[in-house]
PDB file of C-alpha atoms in Angstrom:
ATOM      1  CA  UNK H  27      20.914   0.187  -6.940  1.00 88.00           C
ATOM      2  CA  UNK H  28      18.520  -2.729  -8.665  1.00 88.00           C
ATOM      3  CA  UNK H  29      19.756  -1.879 -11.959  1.00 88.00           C
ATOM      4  CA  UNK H  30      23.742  -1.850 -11.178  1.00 90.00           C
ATOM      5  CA  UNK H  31      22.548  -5.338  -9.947  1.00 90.00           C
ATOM      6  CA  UNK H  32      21.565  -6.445 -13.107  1.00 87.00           C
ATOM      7  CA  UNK H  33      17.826  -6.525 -12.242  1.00 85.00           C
ATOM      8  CA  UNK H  34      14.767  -4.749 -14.357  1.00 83.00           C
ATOM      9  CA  UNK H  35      13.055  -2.420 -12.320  1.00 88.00           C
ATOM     10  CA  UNK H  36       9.401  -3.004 -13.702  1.00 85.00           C
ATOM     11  CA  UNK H  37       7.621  -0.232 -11.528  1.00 87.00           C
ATOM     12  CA  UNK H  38       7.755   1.861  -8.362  1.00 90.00           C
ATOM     13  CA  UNK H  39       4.565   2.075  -6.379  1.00 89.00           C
ATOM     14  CA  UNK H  40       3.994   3.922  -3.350  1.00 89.00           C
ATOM     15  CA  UNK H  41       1.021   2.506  -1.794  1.00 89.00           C
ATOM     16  CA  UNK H  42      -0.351  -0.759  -0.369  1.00 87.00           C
ATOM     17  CA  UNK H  43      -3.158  -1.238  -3.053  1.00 87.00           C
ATOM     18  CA  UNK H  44      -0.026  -0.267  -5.962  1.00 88.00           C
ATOM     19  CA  UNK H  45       2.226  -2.930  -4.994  1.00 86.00           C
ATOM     20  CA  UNK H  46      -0.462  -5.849  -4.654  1.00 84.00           C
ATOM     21  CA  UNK H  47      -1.867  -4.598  -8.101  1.00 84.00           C
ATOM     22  CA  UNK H  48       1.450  -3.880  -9.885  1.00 84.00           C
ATOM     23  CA  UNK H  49       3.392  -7.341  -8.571  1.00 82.00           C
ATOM     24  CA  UNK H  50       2.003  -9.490 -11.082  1.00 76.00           C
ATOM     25  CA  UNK H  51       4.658  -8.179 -13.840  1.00 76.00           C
ATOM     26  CA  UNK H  52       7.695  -8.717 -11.594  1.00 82.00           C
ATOM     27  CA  UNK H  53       9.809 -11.285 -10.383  1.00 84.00           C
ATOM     28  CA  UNK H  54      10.783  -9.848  -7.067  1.00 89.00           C
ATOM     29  CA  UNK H  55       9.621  -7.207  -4.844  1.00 90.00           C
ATOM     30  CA  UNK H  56      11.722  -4.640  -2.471  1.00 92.00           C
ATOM     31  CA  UNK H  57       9.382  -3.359   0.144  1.00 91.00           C
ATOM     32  CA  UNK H  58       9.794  -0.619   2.284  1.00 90.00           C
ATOM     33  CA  UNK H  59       8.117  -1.655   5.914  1.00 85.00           C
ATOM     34  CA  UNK H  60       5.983   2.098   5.939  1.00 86.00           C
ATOM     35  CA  UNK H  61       4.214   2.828   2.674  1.00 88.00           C
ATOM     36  CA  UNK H  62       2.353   6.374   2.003  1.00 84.00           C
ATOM     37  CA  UNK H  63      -1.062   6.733   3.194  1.00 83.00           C
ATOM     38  CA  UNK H  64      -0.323   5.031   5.952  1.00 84.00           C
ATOM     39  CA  UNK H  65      -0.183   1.364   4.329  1.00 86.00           C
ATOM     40  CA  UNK H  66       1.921  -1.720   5.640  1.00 88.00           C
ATOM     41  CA  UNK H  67       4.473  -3.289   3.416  1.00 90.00           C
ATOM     42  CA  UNK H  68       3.912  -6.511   5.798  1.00 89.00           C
ATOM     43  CA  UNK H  69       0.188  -6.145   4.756  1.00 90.00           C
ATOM     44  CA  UNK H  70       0.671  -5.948   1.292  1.00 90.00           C
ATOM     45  CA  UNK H  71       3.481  -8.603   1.181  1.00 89.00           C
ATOM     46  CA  UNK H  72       0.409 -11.091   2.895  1.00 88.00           C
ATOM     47  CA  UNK H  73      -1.726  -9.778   0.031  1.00 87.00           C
ATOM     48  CA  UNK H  74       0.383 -11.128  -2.765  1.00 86.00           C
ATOM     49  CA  UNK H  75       1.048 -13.673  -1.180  1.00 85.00           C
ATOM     50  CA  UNK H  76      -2.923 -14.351  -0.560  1.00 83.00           C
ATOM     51  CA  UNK H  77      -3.624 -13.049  -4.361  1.00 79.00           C
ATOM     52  CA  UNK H  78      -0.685 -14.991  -5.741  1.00 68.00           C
ATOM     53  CA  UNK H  79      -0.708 -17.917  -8.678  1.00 71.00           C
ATOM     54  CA  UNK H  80       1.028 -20.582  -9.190  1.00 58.00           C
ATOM     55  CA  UNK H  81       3.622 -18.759 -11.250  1.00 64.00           C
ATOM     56  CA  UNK H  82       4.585 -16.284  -8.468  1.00 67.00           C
ATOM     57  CA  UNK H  83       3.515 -17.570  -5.547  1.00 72.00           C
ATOM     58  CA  UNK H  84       7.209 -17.677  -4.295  1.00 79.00           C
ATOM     59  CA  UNK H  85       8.221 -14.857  -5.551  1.00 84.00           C
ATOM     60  CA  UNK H  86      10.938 -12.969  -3.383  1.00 90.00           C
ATOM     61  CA  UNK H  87      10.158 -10.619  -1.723  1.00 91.00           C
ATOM     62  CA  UNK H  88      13.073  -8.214   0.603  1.00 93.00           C
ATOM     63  CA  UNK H  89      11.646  -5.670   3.123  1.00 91.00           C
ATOM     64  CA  UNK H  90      13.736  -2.746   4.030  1.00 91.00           C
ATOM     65  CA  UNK H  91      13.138  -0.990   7.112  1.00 86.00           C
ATOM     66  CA  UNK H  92      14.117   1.169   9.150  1.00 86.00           C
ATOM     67  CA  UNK H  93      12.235  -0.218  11.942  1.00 78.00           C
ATOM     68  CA  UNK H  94      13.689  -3.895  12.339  1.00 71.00           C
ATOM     69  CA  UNK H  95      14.437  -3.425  15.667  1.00 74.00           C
ATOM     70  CA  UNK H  96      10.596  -2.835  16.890  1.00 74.00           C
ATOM     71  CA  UNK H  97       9.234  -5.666  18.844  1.00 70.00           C
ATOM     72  CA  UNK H  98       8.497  -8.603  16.723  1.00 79.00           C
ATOM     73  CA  UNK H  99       8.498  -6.623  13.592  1.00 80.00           C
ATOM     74  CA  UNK H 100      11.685  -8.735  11.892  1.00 79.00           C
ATOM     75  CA  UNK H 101       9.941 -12.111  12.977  1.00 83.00           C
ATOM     76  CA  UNK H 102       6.451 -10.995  11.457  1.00 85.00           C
ATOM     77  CA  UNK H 103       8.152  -9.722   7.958  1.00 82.00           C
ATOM     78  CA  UNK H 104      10.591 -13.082   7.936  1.00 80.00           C
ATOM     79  CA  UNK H 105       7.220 -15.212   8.205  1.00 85.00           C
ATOM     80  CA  UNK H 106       6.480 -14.249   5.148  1.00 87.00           C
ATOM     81  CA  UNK H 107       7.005 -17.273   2.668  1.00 86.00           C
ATOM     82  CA  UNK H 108      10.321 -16.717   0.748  1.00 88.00           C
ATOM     83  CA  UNK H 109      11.127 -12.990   2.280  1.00 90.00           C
ATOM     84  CA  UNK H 110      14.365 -11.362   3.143  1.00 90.00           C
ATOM     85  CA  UNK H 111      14.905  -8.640   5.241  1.00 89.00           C
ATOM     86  CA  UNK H 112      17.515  -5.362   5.108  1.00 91.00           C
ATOM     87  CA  UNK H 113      17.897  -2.988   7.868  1.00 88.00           C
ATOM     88  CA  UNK H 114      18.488   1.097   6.489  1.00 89.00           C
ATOM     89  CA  UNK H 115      20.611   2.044   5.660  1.00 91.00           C
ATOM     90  CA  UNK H 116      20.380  -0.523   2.623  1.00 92.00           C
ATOM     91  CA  UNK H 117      23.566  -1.702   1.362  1.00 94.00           C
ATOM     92  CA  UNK H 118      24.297  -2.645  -2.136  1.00 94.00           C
ATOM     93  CA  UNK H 119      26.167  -5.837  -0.925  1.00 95.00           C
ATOM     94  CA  UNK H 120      23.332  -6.461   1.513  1.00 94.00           C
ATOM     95  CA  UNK H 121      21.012  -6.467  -1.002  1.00 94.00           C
ATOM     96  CA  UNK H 122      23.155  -8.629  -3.235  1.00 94.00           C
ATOM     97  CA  UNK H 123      23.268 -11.058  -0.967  1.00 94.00           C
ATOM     98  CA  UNK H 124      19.344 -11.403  -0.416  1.00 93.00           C
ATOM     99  CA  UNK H 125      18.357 -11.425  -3.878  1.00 93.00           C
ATOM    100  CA  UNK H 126      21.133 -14.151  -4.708  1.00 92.00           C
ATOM    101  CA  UNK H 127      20.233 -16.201  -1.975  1.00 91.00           C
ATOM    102  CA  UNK H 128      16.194 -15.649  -2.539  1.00 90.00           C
ATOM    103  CA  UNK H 129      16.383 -16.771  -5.963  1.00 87.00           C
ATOM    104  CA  UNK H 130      18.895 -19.919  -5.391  1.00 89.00           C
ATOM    105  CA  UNK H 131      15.627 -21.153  -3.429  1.00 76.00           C
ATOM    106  CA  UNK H 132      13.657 -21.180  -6.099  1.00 63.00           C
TER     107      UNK H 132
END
């Protein structure tokens, strides 16, 4: 769905650890809320953001979860500086619309 987009898909990770160690070659990240092993999206979206430079220390970043609806858990992932969130079923217009408006922030 990135691609018909228009966007490069510069890896696929599947852990915590992956995604805070692969981010530094992308320009965006789409998150799932439940990674394998156990790990947090949310945790590893605060540990780019922690680990981040200058040069992508806004970079977008759009959750997708399943679990939106779970107490709190869209306010926590929205506090994230310069996030989006999509509930599942993800939508290609959905996510569109959060990637356009995420990068007219910039």
């Amino acid at each position: 769905m990135i691609r018909t987009l228009g966007y490069k898909v510069c890896g696929t990770v599947a852990t915590e650890s992956a995604a805070v160690a692969e981010v530094a070659e992308c320009n965006a990240v789409l998150m799932d809320f439940r990674l394998a092993g156990g790990g947090s999206g949310l945790a590893a979206a605060r540990k780019i953001r922690e680990n981040a430079d200058m040069e992508n220390a806004d970079m977008p970043i759009v959750f997708c979860t399943a679990y939106a609806e779970e107490a709190g858990l869209a306010e926590q992932m929205l506090a994230v500086r310069h996030a989006a969130l999509i509930p599942k079923p993800v939508s290609r217009a959905k996510l569109e619309q959060a990637l356009t408006q995420l990068f007219a922030d910039d």
